[in-house]
Coordinates of C-alpha atoms and ligand atoms in Angstrom, one line a residue:
M1 CA 127.5 107.7 52.7
M2 CA 125.4 110.7 53.9
N3 CA 125.2 114.1 52.3
A4 CA 127.2 116.7 54.3
Q5 CA 123.9 118.4 55.2
A6 CA 122.2 115.3 56.0
T7 CA 119.5 116.0 59.0
P8 CA 119.4 114.1 62.2
A9 CA 116.1 113.0 61.2
E10 CA 117.4 111.7 57.8
I11 CA 120.1 109.7 59.4
A12 CA 117.7 108.3 61.7
N13 CA 115.3 107.3 58.8
V14 CA 118.1 105.5 57.1
M15 CA 119.1 103.6 60.4
T16 CA 115.4 102.5 60.5
H17 CA 115.4 101.4 57.1
V18 CA 118.5 99.3 57.5
R19 CA 117.3 97.7 60.9
A20 CA 113.8 97.0 59.2
R21 CA 115.7 94.7 56.6
G22 CA 117.6 92.7 59.3
Y23 CA 120.8 94.4 59.0
K24 CA 122.8 96.2 61.9
P25 CA 123.8 99.8 61.1
I26 CA 126.9 101.2 62.5
E27 CA 127.3 104.9 62.2
L28 CA 131.0 105.9 61.1
P29 CA 131.4 109.8 61.7
G30 CA 133.9 111.1 59.1
A31 CA 135.9 114.4 58.8
D32 CA 132.9 116.2 57.0
R33 CA 130.1 113.7 56.7
L34 CA 128.7 110.6 58.2
A35 CA 128.8 107.2 56.6
I36 CA 126.4 104.4 58.0
G37 CA 128.3 101.0 57.9
V38 CA 126.1 98.0 57.2
L39 CA 127.3 94.3 57.4
G40 CA 125.8 91.7 55.8
T41 CA 125.9 89.0 53.1
N42 CA 123.4 90.6 50.3
P43 CA 124.9 94.0 49.4
S44 CA 122.6 94.7 46.4
A45 CA 119.6 94.2 48.3
I46 CA 120.3 96.8 51.0
R47 CA 121.9 99.1 48.4
D48 CA 118.6 99.2 46.3
A49 CA 116.6 100.0 49.8
V50 CA 118.7 102.9 50.8
V51 CA 120.3 104.5 47.7
A52 CA 117.3 106.8 47.2
L53 CA 116.3 107.8 50.7
P54 CA 116.6 111.4 51.5
G55 CA 120.1 112.6 52.3
V56 CA 121.9 109.5 51.0
V57 CA 124.6 110.3 48.6
A58 CA 125.8 107.2 47.6
A59 CA 125.7 103.4 48.8
I60 CA 129.3 102.0 48.1
P61 CA 130.1 98.3 48.4
V62 CA 133.2 97.7 50.4
S63 CA 135.2 95.7 48.1
K64 CA 137.5 93.8 50.4
P65 CA 136.2 90.6 52.4
Y66 CA 137.1 92.3 55.9
K67 CA 135.2 95.5 56.5
M68 CA 135.6 97.2 59.8
V69 CA 139.5 96.7 60.0
G70 CA 139.7 98.1 56.5
L71 CA 140.8 101.7 55.4
E72 CA 137.8 101.8 53.2
W73 CA 135.4 101.4 56.2
H74 CA 137.7 103.6 58.7
P75 CA 140.2 105.8 56.7
E76 CA 141.7 107.2 59.9
R77 CA 144.3 105.3 61.5
S78 CA 143.7 103.7 65.1
V79 CA 145.3 104.5 67.9
I80 CA 145.0 101.6 70.6
D81 CA 145.2 102.6 74.2
V82 CA 146.8 99.9 76.7
A83 CA 146.5 101.3 80.1
G84 CA 147.9 104.5 79.0
V85 CA 150.5 103.4 76.5
R86 CA 149.5 104.4 73.0
I87 CA 150.2 102.2 70.2
G88 CA 149.8 103.6 66.5
D89 CA 150.2 107.3 67.1
G90 CA 153.5 107.5 65.2
S91 CA 155.7 106.7 68.4
L92 CA 157.2 103.2 68.5
T93 CA 156.3 100.8 71.4
V94 CA 158.7 98.3 72.9
A95 CA 157.0 95.3 74.6
A96 CA 159.5 93.3 76.2
G97 CA 159.9 90.3 78.8
P98 CA 160.3 86.7 78.9
C99 CA 158.8 84.0 76.7
A100 CA 157.2 82.6 79.9
V101 CA 156.7 83.8 83.1
E102 CA 158.8 81.3 85.1
S103 CA 159.0 82.7 88.7
E104 CA 158.2 86.0 90.5
T105 CA 161.9 86.8 90.7
Q106 CA 162.6 86.0 87.0
L107 CA 159.6 88.2 85.9
V108 CA 160.3 91.0 88.3
D109 CA 163.9 91.2 87.3
T110 CA 163.2 91.3 83.8
A111 CA 160.5 93.9 83.9
T112 CA 162.6 96.2 86.1
H113 CA 165.5 95.7 83.5
V114 CA 163.5 96.1 80.3
A115 CA 161.6 99.4 82.1
A116 CA 164.9 101.0 82.8
A117 CA 165.8 100.2 79.2
G118 CA 162.8 102.1 77.9
A119 CA 160.2 99.3 77.2
S120 CA 156.7 100.5 77.5
L121 CA 154.9 97.3 77.9
L122 CA 155.8 93.9 79.7
R123 CA 155.2 90.6 77.9
G124 CA 155.2 87.1 79.3
G125 CA 153.1 84.0 78.9
A126 CA 151.4 82.4 81.9
Y127 CA 149.3 80.0 79.7
K128 CA 151.9 78.9 76.9
P129 CA 150.8 77.2 73.6
R130 CA 153.7 74.4 73.0
S131 CA 154.2 72.2 70.0
S132 CA 154.8 69.3 72.4
P133 CA 152.5 68.1 75.3
Y134 CA 155.6 67.6 77.4
S135 CA 157.3 70.9 77.1
F136 CA 156.6 73.6 79.9
R137 CA 153.4 75.0 79.5
G138 CA 153.4 77.8 81.8
L139 CA 152.2 78.7 85.5
G140 CA 148.8 79.3 84.6
A141 CA 147.0 81.3 87.3
E142 CA 150.3 81.9 89.3
G143 CA 152.0 83.5 86.3
L144 CA 149.3 85.9 86.3
E145 CA 149.7 87.1 89.6
H146 CA 153.5 87.2 89.2
L147 CA 152.7 89.6 86.1
Q148 CA 150.4 91.8 88.2
R149 CA 153.3 92.1 90.9
A150 CA 155.6 93.2 88.2
R151 CA 153.0 95.7 87.0
E152 CA 152.9 97.0 90.4
L153 CA 156.6 97.5 90.8
T154 CA 157.4 98.9 87.4
G155 CA 154.3 100.5 86.2
L156 CA 154.7 98.7 83.0
P157 CA 151.4 97.4 81.5
V158 CA 151.2 93.9 81.0
V159 CA 150.5 91.9 77.7
T160 CA 149.9 87.9 77.9
E161 CA 148.6 85.2 76.0
V162 CA 145.2 83.6 76.4
L163 CA 144.8 80.1 74.8
A164 CA 141.1 79.1 75.5
P165 CA 137.8 81.0 75.5
A166 CA 137.3 79.5 79.1
D167 CA 140.4 81.4 80.3
V168 CA 139.5 85.0 78.8
A169 CA 137.7 86.5 81.8
A170 CA 140.5 85.6 84.3
V171 CA 143.5 86.6 81.9
A172 CA 141.5 89.8 80.9
D173 CA 141.0 90.5 84.6
A174 CA 144.8 90.2 85.2
A175 CA 146.4 91.7 82.0
D176 CA 146.2 95.0 80.3
M177 CA 146.2 93.4 76.9
L178 CA 145.2 89.8 75.5
Q179 CA 147.7 88.0 73.2
V180 CA 146.4 85.7 70.6
G181 CA 149.3 83.7 69.5
T182 CA 150.0 82.4 65.8
R183 CA 148.4 78.8 66.5
N184 CA 145.3 80.6 67.6
A185 CA 145.0 83.1 65.0
Q186 CA 142.3 81.2 63.2
N187 CA 140.5 79.8 66.5
F188 CA 137.2 81.7 65.4
S189 CA 135.6 80.9 69.0
L190 CA 138.6 82.5 70.8
L191 CA 138.6 85.4 68.6
E192 CA 134.8 85.9 69.5
A193 CA 135.5 85.6 73.0
V194 CA 138.5 88.1 73.0
G195 CA 136.2 90.4 71.3
E196 CA 133.8 90.5 74.0
A197 CA 136.5 90.9 76.7
G198 CA 136.8 94.5 77.0
K199 CA 140.6 94.7 76.9
P200 CA 142.8 95.5 73.9
V201 CA 144.0 92.4 71.9
L202 CA 147.4 91.6 70.2
L203 CA 146.8 89.4 67.2
K204 CA 149.7 87.5 65.9
R205 CA 149.7 86.5 62.4
G206 CA 149.1 82.8 62.0
L207 CA 151.9 80.7 61.2
S208 CA 150.5 80.0 57.6
S209 CA 148.0 83.0 57.4
T210 CA 148.0 85.3 54.4
V211 CA 147.6 88.9 55.2
E212 CA 144.1 88.7 54.3
E213 CA 143.4 86.0 56.4
W214 CA 145.2 88.0 59.2
L215 CA 142.9 91.0 58.8
L216 CA 139.9 88.7 58.7
S217 CA 140.8 87.3 62.0
A218 CA 141.1 90.8 63.2
E219 CA 137.6 91.4 61.9
Y220 CA 136.4 88.6 64.1
V221 CA 137.4 90.5 67.3
V222 CA 136.5 93.9 66.0
S223 CA 133.2 92.8 64.8
H224 CA 132.4 91.3 68.3
G225 CA 132.5 94.8 69.9
N226 CA 136.3 95.2 70.4
P227 CA 137.9 97.9 68.3
D228 CA 141.3 97.6 70.0
V229 CA 143.2 95.3 68.0
V230 CA 147.2 95.5 67.3
L231 CA 148.4 93.2 64.7
C232 CA 152.0 91.6 65.2
E233 CA 154.0 90.2 62.4
R234 CA 156.0 87.2 64.0
G235 CA 157.5 85.3 60.7
I236 CA 155.4 83.0 58.6
R237 CA 156.3 79.1 57.9
T238 CA 158.3 78.7 54.5
F239 CA 160.7 76.4 53.2
E240 CA 163.7 77.9 55.0
T241 CA 165.0 76.2 58.2
G242 CA 168.0 78.3 58.9
T243 CA 165.5 80.7 60.6
R244 CA 162.6 79.5 62.8
N245 CA 160.1 81.3 60.4
T246 CA 160.6 83.9 57.6
L247 CA 160.0 87.5 58.8
D248 CA 157.7 89.1 56.5
L249 CA 158.6 92.9 56.6
S250 CA 156.6 93.8 53.3
A251 CA 153.6 92.9 55.5
V252 CA 154.1 96.2 57.6
P253 CA 153.5 98.5 54.9
L254 CA 151.2 96.2 53.2
V255 CA 149.0 96.0 56.4
Q256 CA 149.3 99.8 56.8
S257 CA 148.0 100.3 53.2
L258 CA 145.0 98.1 53.5
S259 CA 144.0 98.6 57.3
H260 CA 143.6 101.5 60.1
L261 CA 145.1 99.1 62.9
P262 CA 148.4 99.4 64.1
V263 CA 151.2 96.7 63.3
I264 CA 154.1 95.8 65.5
V265 CA 156.9 93.4 64.8
D266 CA 158.1 90.2 66.8
P267 CA 161.8 89.5 65.5
S268 CA 162.4 87.0 68.1
H269 CA 159.6 84.5 67.0
A270 CA 160.3 85.3 63.6
T271 CA 163.9 84.4 63.7
G272 CA 164.5 82.1 66.4
H273 CA 168.0 83.0 67.0
R274 CA 169.0 85.7 69.4
H275 CA 172.0 86.7 66.9
L276 CA 169.5 87.8 64.3
V277 CA 167.1 89.6 66.5
P278 CA 168.8 93.2 66.6
S279 CA 169.2 93.7 63.0
M280 CA 165.5 92.5 62.2
A281 CA 164.3 94.6 65.1
L282 CA 165.9 97.7 63.6
A283 CA 164.7 96.6 60.2
A284 CA 161.2 96.6 61.3
V285 CA 161.7 100.1 62.8
A286 CA 162.9 101.1 59.4
A287 CA 159.9 99.3 57.6
G288 CA 157.6 101.8 59.6
A289 CA 156.4 99.3 62.5
D290 CA 154.4 100.6 65.1
G291 CA 156.4 98.8 67.8
L292 CA 158.5 95.7 68.7
L293 CA 157.9 92.7 70.6
I294 CA 161.2 91.3 72.1
E295 CA 161.7 88.3 74.2
V296 CA 164.2 88.9 77.1
H297 CA 165.5 86.7 79.8
P298 CA 168.0 87.0 82.9
S299 CA 169.7 83.9 81.9
P300 CA 168.6 82.8 78.4
D301 CA 170.6 79.4 78.6
E302 CA 168.3 78.3 81.5
A303 CA 165.0 79.6 80.0
L304 CA 162.0 77.2 80.0
S305 CA 161.0 78.2 76.6
D306 CA 162.4 80.2 73.9
G307 CA 165.7 80.6 75.3
P308 CA 167.7 80.6 72.0
Q309 CA 165.9 83.7 70.6
S310 CA 165.6 85.6 73.9
L311 CA 167.9 88.5 74.6
T312 CA 170.3 89.1 77.6
F313 CA 169.6 92.2 79.5
E314 CA 172.9 93.7 78.0
Q315 CA 171.9 92.6 74.7
F316 CA 168.4 94.5 75.1
D317 CA 170.2 97.6 76.2
L318 CA 172.4 97.7 73.0
L319 CA 169.5 97.2 71.0
M320 CA 167.3 99.7 72.7
N321 CA 170.2 102.2 72.3
D322 CA 170.3 101.5 68.7
V323 CA 166.6 101.7 68.4
R324 CA 166.8 105.0 70.1
R325 CA 169.3 106.4 67.5
L326 CA 167.2 104.9 64.5
V327 CA 163.9 106.3 65.7
T328 CA 165.5 110.0 66.0
A329 CA 167.3 109.5 62.6
L330 CA 163.9 108.7 61.3
R331 CA 162.3 111.5 63.2
H332 CA 159.9 109.4 65.1
Q333 CA 159.5 110.0 69.0
L334 CA 160.1 106.7 71.4
V335 CA 157.4 107.2 74.2
G336 CA 159.0 107.1 77.6
V337 CA 162.6 106.2 76.6
A338 CA 164.3 109.7 76.1
S339 CA 163.3 111.1 79.7
Q340 CA 164.4 107.7 81.3
R341 CA 167.7 106.9 79.7
P342 CA 169.3 109.7 77.6
G343 CA 172.1 108.9 75.2
Ligands
PEP401 C1 155.1 84.1 72.2 O1 154.8 85.3 72.1 O2 155.6 83.5 73.3 C2 154.4 83.0 71.2 C3 154.3 81.8 71.7 O3 154.2 83.6 70.1 P1 153.8 83.0 68.6 O4 152.3 82.7 69.0 O5 154.0 84.1 67.7 O6 154.5 81.8 68.4
MN402 MN1 158.0 82.6 72.9

């Protein structure tokens, strides 16, 4: 932590000392003073080397195992810009669309509908992680083309999952945001690859990840050069079988007390049942989530994946009306909705 009056020469001197010891210094400008972040495995060695340098006020170890995603490192909340849609700025962002891209018509119809209802991002998987190798695993590259077409027609930026490091470049080329799914939340080589992809990342919580493990997964992405991470609570595996997963809503305020990254909630995968989605979506808004991820399908009973949890267009309209009323009651602002569909 530099003194508020530290000179550029004193700052440069600290950076040089840190580098000389083999660490990478990162400048962290604060409201009234600069901090220099140092990542490494031997904090006391570096502390002793810099604490007495001119201009240094203190050398403070970051207590949490994650560093760059934590509030200690970065006290201001991050706002993530996804092709002009801002997540985490106090508004509520709704991403909606089918589980999987099945055809151009299915995707464009859904995109047109969710855009009119007030969603600001389009979701849809072209590469699908499926528990069974015999299930529909997505259209792949053709699905990416449909996503681009839907974006052209509706203006909605697109978020889609990437399953493997080898696909990151192609998916990053086509999409505005890369989703890392629950099954890959601890696939560290994939996390590193999306860290270098130059597109914002939507990082689902691992099926059995603690909040700390989830934040450490985010740390992989951020420490590989990509600060634009949005966290997504999508339910965790418990002994309960009445729902597909158990939605951990307490994770929303917990994450917000530990990290500056925005956190959104996916009540579709969390519950697995369409009739449970609206109430959990509203509960997530009330809990302070920065956004929602909702699966919507033109004909859920015919969906190739996750039909039982997908909302019909009509159900999505009703939910968005309730979300709008709740957001108004909570005095948040719903981006892009009020102007598109009043009432
Ligand atoms: C999805 O979003 O369609 C998906 C597969 O989600 P999750 O990784 O949370 O199961
Ligand atoms: Mn799905």
